[in-house]
Short mmCIF file of C-alpha atoms and ligand atoms in Angstrom, two decimals:
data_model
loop_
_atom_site.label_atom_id
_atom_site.label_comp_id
_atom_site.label_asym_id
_atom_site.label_seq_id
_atom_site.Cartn_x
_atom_site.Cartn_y
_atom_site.Cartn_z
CA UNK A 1 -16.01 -34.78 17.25
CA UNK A 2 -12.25 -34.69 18.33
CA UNK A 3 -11.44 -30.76 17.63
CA UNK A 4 -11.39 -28.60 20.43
CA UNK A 5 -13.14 -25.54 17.90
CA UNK A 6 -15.77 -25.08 16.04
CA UNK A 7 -14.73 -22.99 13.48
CA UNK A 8 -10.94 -22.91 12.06
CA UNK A 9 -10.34 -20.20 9.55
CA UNK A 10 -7.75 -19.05 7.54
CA UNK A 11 -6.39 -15.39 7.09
CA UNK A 12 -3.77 -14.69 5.03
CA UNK A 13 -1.34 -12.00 4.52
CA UNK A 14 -0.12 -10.38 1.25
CA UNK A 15 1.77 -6.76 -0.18
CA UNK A 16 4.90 -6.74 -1.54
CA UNK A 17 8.00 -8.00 -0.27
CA UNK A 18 9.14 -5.38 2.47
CA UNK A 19 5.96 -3.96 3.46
CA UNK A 20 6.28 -5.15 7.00
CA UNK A 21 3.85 -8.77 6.79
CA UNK A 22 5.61 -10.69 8.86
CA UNK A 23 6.43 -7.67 11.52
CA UNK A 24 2.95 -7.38 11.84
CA UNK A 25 2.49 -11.15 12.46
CA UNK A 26 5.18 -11.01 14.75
CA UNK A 27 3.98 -7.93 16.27
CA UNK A 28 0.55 -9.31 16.93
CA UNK A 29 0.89 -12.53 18.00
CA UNK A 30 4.94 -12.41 19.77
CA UNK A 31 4.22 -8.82 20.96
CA UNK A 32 7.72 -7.95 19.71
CA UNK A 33 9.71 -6.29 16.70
CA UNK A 34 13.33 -6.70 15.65
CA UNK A 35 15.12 -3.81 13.40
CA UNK A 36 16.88 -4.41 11.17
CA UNK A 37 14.92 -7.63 10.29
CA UNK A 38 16.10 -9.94 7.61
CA UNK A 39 13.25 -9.99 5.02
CA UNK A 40 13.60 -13.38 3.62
CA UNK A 41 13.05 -15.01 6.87
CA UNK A 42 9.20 -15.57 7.33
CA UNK A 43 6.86 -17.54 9.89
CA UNK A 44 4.46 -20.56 7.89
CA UNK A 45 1.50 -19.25 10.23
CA UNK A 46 0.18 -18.46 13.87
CA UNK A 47 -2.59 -19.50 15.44
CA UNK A 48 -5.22 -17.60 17.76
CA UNK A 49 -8.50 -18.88 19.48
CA UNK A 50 -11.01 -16.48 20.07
CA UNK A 51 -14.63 -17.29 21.66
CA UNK A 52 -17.42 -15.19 20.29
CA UNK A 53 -21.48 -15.91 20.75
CA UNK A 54 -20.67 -19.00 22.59
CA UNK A 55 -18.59 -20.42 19.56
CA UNK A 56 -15.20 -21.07 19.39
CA UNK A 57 -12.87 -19.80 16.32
CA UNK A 58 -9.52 -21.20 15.47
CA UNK A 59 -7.77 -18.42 12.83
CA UNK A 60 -4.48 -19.24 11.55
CA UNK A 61 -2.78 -16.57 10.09
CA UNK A 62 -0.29 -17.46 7.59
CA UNK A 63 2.32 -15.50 6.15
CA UNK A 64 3.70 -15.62 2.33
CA UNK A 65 7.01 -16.80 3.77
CA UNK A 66 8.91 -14.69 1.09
CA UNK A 67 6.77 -16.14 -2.14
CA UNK A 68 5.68 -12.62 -2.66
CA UNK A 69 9.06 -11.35 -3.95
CA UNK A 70 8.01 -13.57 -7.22
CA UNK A 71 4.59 -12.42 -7.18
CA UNK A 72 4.69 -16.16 -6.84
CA UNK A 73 2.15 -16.90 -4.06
CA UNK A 74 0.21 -20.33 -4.94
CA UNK A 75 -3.21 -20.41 -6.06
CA UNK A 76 -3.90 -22.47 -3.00
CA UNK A 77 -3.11 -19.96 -0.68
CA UNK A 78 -5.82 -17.83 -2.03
CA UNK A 79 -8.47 -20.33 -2.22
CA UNK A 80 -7.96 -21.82 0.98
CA UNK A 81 -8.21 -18.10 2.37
CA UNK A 82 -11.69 -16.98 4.49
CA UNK A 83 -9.98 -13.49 4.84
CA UNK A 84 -7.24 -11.97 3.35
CA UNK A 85 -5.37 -8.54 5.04
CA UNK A 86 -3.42 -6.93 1.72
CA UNK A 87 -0.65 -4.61 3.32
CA UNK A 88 1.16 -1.59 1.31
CA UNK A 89 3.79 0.39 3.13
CA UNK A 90 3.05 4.24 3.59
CA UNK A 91 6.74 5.11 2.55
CA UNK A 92 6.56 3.01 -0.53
CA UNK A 93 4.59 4.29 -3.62
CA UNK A 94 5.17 0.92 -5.66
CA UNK A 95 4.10 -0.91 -3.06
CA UNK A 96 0.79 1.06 -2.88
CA UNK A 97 0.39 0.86 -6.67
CA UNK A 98 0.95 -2.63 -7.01
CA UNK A 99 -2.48 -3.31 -4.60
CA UNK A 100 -3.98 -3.32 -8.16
CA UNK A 101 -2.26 -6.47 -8.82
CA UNK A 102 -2.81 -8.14 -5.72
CA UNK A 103 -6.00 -7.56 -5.83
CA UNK A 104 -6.47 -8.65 -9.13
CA UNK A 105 -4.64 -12.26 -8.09
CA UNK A 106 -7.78 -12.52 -5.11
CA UNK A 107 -10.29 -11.98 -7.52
CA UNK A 108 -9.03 -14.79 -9.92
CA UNK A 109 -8.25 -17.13 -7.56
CA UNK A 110 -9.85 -16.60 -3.93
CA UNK A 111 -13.52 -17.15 -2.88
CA UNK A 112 -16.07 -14.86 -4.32
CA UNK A 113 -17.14 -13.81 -0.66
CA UNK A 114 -13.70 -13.53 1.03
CA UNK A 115 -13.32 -10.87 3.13
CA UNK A 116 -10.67 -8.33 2.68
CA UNK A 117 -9.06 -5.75 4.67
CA UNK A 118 -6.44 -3.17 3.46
CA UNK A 119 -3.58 -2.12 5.77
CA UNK A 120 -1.04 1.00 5.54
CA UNK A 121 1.86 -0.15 7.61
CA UNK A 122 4.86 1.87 8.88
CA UNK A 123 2.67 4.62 10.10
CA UNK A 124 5.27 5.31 12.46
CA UNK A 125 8.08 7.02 9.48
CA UNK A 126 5.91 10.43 9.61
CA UNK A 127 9.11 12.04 7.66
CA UNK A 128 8.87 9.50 4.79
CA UNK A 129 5.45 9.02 4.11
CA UNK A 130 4.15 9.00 0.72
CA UNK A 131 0.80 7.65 0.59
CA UNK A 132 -1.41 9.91 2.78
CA UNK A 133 -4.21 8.52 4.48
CA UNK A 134 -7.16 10.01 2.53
CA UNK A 135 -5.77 8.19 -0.13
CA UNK A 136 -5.66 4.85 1.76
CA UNK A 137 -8.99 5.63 2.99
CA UNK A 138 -10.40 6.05 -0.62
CA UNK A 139 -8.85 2.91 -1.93
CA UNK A 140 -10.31 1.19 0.86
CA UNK A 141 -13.91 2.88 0.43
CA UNK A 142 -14.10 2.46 -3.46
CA UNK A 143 -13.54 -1.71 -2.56
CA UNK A 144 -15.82 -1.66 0.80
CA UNK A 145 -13.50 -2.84 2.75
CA UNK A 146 -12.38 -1.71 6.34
CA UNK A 147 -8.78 0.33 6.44
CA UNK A 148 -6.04 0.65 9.30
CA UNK A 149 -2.85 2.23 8.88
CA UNK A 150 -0.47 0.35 11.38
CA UNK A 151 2.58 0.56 12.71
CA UNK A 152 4.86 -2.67 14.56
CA UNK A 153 7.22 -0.65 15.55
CA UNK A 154 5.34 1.20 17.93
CA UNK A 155 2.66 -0.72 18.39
CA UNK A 156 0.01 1.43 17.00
CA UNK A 157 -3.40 -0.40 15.34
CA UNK A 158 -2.11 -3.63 15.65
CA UNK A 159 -4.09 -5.40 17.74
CA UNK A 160 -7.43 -3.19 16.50
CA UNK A 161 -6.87 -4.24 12.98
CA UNK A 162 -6.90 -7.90 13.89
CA UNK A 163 -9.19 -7.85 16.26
CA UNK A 164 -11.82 -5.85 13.46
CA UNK A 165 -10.74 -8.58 11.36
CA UNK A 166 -11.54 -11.45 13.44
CA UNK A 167 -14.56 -10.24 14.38
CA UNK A 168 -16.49 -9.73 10.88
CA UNK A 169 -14.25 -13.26 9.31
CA UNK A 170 -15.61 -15.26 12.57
CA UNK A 171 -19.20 -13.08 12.32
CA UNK A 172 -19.31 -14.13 8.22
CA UNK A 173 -18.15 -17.93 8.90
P1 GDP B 201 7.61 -8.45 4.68
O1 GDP B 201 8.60 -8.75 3.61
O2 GDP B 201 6.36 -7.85 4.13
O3 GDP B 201 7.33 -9.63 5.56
O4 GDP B 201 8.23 -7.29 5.60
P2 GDP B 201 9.03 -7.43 6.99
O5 GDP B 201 8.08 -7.63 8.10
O6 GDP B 201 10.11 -8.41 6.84
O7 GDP B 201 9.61 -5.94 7.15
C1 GDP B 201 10.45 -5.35 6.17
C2 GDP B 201 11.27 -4.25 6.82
O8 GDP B 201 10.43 -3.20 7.29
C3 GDP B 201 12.08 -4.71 8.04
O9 GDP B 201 13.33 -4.07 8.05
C4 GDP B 201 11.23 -4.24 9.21
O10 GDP B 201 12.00 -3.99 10.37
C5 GDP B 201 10.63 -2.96 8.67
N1 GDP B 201 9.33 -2.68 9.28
C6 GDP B 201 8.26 -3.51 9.35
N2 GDP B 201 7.23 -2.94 9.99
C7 GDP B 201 7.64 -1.70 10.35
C8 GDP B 201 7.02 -0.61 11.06
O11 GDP B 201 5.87 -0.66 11.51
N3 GDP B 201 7.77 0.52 11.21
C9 GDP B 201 9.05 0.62 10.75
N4 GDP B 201 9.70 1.77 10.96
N5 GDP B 201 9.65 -0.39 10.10
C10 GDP B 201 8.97 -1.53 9.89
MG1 MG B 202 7.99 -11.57 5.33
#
């Protein structure tokens, strides 16, 4: 064997256009955030190596790279994906509304077993916040699936979501 891991694993992220994906890529894996950011521009992926239990786990994360404004994400995408982190903004009710959709899309096209994990990003715009977070939490809860409500501008949940994630993709690989 040539590769250096011995598990590579793909997460991907999805949410509306706007909801801050690619902040919290760049927040996670640069350490940084811009404002005002110019939505269209998007990163293909990043990579992180993690050991756990004496195993080591390649996870790329990719982004949608601004398909998402179509709702135009490939089927590929999906069914290449071991986890998938679907991200609705707390100041933006469509955004939260239109989870139904996305998830719909991952249950037509990803693998039966992917996990999932729901994020509420922005938490730092108190002021605007529409979507409380009982009602995050509920979503979450009615889909078993873990919940964080993030924010990359102040670096708040960040690196525990992805770390949460990691763990149970790598534990379920
Ligand atoms: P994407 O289209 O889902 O990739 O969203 P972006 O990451 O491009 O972010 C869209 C806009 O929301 C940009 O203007 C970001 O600066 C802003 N944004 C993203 N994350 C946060 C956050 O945690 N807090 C605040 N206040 N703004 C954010
Ligand atoms: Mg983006």
């Amino acid at each position: 064997m040539n590769s250096n891991y011995d598990y590579r694993i793909n997460i991907v992220l999805i949410g509306d256009s706007g909801v801050g994906k690619t902040s919290l890529l760049i927040r996670y894996f640069d350490g940084t955030f811009t404002e005002p950011y110019n939505t269209t521009i998007g990163v293909e992926f990043k990579i992180k190596t993690i050991e756990m239990n004496e195993k080591i786990y390649k996870f790329l994360v990719w982004d949608t790279a601004g398909a998402e404004r179509f709702r135009a994400v490939t089927r590929s995408y999906y069914r290449g994906a071991h986890g998938i982190m679907v991200i609705y903004d707390v100041t933006n009710q469509d955004s939260f509304d239109n989870l139904k959709i996305w998830i719909q899309q991952i249950q037509a096209f990803a693998n039966d077993n992917v996990n999932i994990m729901l994020i509420g990003a922005k938490s730092d715009l108190v002021s605007k916040k529409v979507i409380d977070t009982e009602t995050g939490e509920k979503f979450a809860e009615q889909l078993g699936i873990p919940f964080f409500e993030t924010s990359s501008k102040e670096n708040i949940n960040v690196n525990e979501a992805f770390e949460t994630f990691f763990k149970q993709v790598g534990t379920r690989a």
